[in-house]
Short mmCIF file of C-alpha atoms in Angstrom, two decimals:
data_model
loop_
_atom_site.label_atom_id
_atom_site.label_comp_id
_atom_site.label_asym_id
_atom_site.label_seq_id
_atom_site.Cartn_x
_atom_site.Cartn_y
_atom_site.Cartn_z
CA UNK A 1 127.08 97.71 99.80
CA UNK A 2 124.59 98.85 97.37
CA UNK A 3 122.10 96.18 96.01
CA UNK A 4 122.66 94.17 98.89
CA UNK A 5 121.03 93.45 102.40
CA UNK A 6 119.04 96.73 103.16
CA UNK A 7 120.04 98.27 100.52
CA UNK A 8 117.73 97.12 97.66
CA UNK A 9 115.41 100.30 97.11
CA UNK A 10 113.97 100.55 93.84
CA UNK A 11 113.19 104.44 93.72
CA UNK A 12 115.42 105.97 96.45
CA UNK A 13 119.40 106.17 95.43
CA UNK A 14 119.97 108.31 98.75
CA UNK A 15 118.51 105.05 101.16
CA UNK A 16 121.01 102.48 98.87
CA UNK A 17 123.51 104.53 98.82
CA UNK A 18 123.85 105.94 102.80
CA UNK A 19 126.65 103.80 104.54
CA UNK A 20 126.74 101.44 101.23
CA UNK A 21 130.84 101.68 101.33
CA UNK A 22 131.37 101.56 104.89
CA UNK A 23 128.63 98.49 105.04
CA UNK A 24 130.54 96.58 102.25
CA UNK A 25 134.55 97.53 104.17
CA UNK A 26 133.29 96.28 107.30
CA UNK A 27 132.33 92.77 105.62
CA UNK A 28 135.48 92.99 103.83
CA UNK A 29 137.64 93.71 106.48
CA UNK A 30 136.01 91.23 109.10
CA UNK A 31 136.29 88.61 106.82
CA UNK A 32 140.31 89.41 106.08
CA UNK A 33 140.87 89.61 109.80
CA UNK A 34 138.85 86.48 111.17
CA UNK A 35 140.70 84.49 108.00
CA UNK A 36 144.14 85.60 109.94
CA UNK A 37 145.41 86.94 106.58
CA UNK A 38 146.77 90.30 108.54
CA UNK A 39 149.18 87.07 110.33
CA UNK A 40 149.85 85.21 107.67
CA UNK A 41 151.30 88.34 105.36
CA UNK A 42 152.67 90.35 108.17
CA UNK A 43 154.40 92.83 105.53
CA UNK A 44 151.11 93.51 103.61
CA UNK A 45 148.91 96.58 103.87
CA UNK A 46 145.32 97.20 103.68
CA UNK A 47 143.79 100.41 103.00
CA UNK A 48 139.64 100.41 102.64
CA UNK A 49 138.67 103.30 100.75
CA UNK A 50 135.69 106.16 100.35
CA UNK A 51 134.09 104.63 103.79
CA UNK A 52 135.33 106.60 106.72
CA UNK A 53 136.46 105.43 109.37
CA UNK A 54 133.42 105.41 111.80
CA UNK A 55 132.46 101.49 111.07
CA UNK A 56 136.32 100.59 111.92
CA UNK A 57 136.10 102.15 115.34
CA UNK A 58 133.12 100.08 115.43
CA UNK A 59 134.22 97.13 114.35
CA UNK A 60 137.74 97.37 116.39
CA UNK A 61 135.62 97.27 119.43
CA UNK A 62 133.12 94.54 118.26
CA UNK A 63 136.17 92.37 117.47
CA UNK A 64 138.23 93.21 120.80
CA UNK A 65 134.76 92.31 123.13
CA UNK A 66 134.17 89.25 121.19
CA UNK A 67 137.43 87.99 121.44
CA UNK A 68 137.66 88.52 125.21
CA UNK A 69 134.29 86.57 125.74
CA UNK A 70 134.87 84.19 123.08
CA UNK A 71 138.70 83.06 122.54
CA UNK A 72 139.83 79.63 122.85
CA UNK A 73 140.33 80.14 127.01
CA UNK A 74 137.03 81.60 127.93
CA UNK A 75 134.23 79.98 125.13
CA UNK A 76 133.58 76.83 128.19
CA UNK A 77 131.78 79.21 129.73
CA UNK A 78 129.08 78.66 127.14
CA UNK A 79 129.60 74.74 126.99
CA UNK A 80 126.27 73.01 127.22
CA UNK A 81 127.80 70.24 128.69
CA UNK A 82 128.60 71.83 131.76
CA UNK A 83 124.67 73.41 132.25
CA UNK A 84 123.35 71.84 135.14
CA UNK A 85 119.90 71.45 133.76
CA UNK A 86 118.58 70.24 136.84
CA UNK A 87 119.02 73.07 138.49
CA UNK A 88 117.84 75.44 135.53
CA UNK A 89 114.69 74.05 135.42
CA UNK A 90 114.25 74.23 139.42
CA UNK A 91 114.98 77.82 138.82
CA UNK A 92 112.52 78.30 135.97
CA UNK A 93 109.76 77.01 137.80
CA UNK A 94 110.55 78.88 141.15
CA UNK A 95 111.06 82.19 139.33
CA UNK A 96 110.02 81.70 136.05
CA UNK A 97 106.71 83.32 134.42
CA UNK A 98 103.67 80.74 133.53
CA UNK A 99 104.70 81.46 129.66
CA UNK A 100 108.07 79.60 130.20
CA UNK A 101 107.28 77.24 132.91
CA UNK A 102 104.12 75.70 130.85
CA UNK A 103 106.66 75.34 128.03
CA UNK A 104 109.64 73.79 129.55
CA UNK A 105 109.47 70.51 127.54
CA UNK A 106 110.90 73.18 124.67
CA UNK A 107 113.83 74.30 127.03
CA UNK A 108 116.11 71.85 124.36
CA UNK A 109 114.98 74.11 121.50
CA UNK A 110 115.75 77.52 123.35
CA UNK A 111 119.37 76.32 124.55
CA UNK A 112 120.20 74.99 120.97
CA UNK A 113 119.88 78.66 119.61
CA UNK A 114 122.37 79.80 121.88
CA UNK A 115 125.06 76.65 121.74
CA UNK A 116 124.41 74.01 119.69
CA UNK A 117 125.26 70.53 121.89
CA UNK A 118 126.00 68.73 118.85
CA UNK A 119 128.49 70.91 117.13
CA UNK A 120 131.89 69.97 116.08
CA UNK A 121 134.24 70.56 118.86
CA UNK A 122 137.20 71.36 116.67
CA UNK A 123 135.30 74.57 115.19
CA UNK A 124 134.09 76.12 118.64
CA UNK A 125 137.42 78.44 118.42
CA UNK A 126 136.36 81.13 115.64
CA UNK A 127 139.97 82.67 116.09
CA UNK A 128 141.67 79.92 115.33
CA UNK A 129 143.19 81.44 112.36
CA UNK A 130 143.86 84.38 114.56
CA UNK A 131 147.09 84.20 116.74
CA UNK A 132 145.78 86.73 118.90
CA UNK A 133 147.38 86.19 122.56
CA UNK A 134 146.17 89.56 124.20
CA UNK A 135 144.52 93.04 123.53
CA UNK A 136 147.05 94.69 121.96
CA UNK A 137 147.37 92.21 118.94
CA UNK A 138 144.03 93.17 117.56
CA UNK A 139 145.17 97.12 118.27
CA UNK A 140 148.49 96.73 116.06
CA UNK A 141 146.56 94.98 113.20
CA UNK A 142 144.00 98.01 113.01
CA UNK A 143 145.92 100.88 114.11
CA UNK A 144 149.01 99.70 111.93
CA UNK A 145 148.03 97.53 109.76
CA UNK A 146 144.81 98.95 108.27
CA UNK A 147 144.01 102.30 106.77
CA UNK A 148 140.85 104.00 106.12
CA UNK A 149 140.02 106.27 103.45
CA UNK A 150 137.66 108.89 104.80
CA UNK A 151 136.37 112.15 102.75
CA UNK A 152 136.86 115.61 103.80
CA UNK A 153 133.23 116.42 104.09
CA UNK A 154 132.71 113.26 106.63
CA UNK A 155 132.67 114.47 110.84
CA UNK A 156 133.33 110.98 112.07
CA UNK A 157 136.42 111.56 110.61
CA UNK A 158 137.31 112.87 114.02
CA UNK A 159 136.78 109.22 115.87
CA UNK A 160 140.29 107.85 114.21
CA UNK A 161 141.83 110.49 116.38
CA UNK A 162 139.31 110.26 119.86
CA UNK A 163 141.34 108.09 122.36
CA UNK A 164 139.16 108.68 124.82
CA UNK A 165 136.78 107.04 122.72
CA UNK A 166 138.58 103.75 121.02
CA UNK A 167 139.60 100.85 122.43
CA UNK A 168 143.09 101.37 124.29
CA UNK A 169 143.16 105.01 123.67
CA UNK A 170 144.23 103.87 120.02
CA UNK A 171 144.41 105.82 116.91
CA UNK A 172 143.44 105.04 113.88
CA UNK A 173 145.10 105.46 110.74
CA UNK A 174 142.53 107.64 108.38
CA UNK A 175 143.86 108.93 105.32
CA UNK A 176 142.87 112.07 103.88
CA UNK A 177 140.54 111.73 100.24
CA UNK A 178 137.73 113.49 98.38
CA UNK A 179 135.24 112.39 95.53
CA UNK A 180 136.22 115.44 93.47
CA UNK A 181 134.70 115.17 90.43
CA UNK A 182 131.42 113.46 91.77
CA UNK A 183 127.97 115.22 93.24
CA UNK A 184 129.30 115.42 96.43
CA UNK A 185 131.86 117.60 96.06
CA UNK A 186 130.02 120.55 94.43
CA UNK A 187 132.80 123.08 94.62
CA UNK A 188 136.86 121.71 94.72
CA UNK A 189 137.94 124.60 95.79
CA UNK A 190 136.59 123.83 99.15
CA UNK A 191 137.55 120.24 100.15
CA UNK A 192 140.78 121.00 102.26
CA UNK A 193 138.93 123.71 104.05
CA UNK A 194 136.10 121.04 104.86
CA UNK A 195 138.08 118.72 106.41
CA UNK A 196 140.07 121.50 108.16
CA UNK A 197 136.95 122.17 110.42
CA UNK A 198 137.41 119.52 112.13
CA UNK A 199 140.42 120.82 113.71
CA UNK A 200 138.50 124.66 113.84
CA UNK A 201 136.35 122.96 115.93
CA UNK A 202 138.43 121.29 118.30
CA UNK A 203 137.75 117.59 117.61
CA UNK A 204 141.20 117.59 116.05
CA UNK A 205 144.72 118.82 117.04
CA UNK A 206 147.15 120.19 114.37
CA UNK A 207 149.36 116.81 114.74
CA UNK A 208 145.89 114.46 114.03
CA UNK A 209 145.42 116.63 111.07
CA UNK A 210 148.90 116.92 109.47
CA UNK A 211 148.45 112.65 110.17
CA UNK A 212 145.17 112.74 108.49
CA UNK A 213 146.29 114.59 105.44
CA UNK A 214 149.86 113.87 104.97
CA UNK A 215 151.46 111.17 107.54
CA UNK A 216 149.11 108.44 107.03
CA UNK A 217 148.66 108.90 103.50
CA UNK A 218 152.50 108.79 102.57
CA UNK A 219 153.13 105.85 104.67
CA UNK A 220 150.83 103.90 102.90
CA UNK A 221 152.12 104.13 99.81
CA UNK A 222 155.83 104.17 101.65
CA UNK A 223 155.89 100.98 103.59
CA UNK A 224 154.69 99.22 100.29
CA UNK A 225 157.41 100.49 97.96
CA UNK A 226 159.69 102.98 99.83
CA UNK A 227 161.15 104.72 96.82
CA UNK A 228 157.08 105.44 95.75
CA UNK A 229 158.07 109.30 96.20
CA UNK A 230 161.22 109.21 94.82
CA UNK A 231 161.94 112.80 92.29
CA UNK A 232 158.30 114.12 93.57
CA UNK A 233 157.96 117.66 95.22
CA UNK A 234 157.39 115.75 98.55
CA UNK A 235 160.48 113.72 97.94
CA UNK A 236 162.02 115.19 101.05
CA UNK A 237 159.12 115.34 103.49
CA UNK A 238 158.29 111.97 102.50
CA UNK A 239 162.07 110.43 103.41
CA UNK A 240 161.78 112.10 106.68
CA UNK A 241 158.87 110.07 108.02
#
């Protein structure tokens, strides 16, 4: 996401460069999911990389509490049409301060911004694309669907792996990756021991971190081409997943 939205500073990298891969996944991967591609190529992968996983668990939620409040069954609720506007304005001049009820001749202008009356009818469903019938299709397409690359060094690392925290006590799948070679990763020797801490400090279990660093990782590459670790030292551990 750097040189875009917020992120046009001319003499600070850090403030362009904070959140600028996570910023520019989450528009990626909103976009892929609202177009119902995830449906439409139900054998394809996605893996968004160097971003962490912390927008996902986000963004899982965001999409999972719009979609209850705004799927094709529930978005009448917001139907101008069905306002009784008598009865609004009764209540804004009963209740309503002198700043509102001295303006009420605007009341068209303030109800537009929140559902146009004029709009095309066959575009009020923004999930059309999305054949999602209940909860737990949005879960499968971001807990099996979607990977995240995450670096060692990053503590929200620990959310993929926080049930208690994302939506339907899911997990997410975060793969294990550094940016060895790059200023961020001063000393390689210390990368694996990094993201290890997570698990030295309880945020992690040793089954969330051989999934972090291993699992995850290997069925990535594995449900895209299954013989991917074929005659590699992890030939064996891989076939047993």
């Amino acid at each position: 996401g750097m040189g875009w939205g917020s992120r046009n500073s001319t003499s600070n990298y850090v403030y362009n460069h904070i959140g600028s891969f996570g910023a520019s996944a989450e528009g990626a991967c909103r976009s892929i999911l609202l177009s119902g591609v995830p449906w439409r190529f139900p054998k394809l992968r996605f893996a968004f990389l160097e971003g962490g996983v912390g927008w996902a668990a986000n963004l899982f939620a965001d999409v999972l509490g719009h979609w209850e409040k705004r799927n094709r069954n529930h978005i009448g609720h917001y139907d101008p049409a069905a306002l009784d506007r008598g009865k609004l304005e009764a209540l804004i001049g009963e209740y309503g301060p002198k700043a509102f009820r001295t303006r009420i001749d605007r009341l068209d202008e303030a109800l537009a911004l929140l559902s146009d009356p004029d709009e095309d009818r066959a575009s009020i469903d923004e999930f059309a694309r999305c054949p999602i019938e209940k909860p737990e299709d949005i879960a499968e397409i971001f807990t099996e669907r979607f990977s995240f690359g995450c670096e060692a060094d990053d503590p929200m690392n620990a959310l993929a792996f926080a049930r208690n925290l994302t939506p339907l006590g899911s997990r997410l799948r975060a793969i294990f990756s550094s940016d060895i070679g790059h200023w961020d990763v001063p000393d390689m020797s210390g990368v694996l021991p990094e993201a290890y801490e997570l698990v030295e400090r309880g945020l992690l279990d040793e089954k969330d971190f051989r999934d972090f660093v291993f699992t995850f990782p290997a069925q990535l590459w594995q449900q895209t081409n299954p013989a991917f670790f074929r005659g590699t030292a992890v030939e064996s551990a891989t076939a047993a997943l």
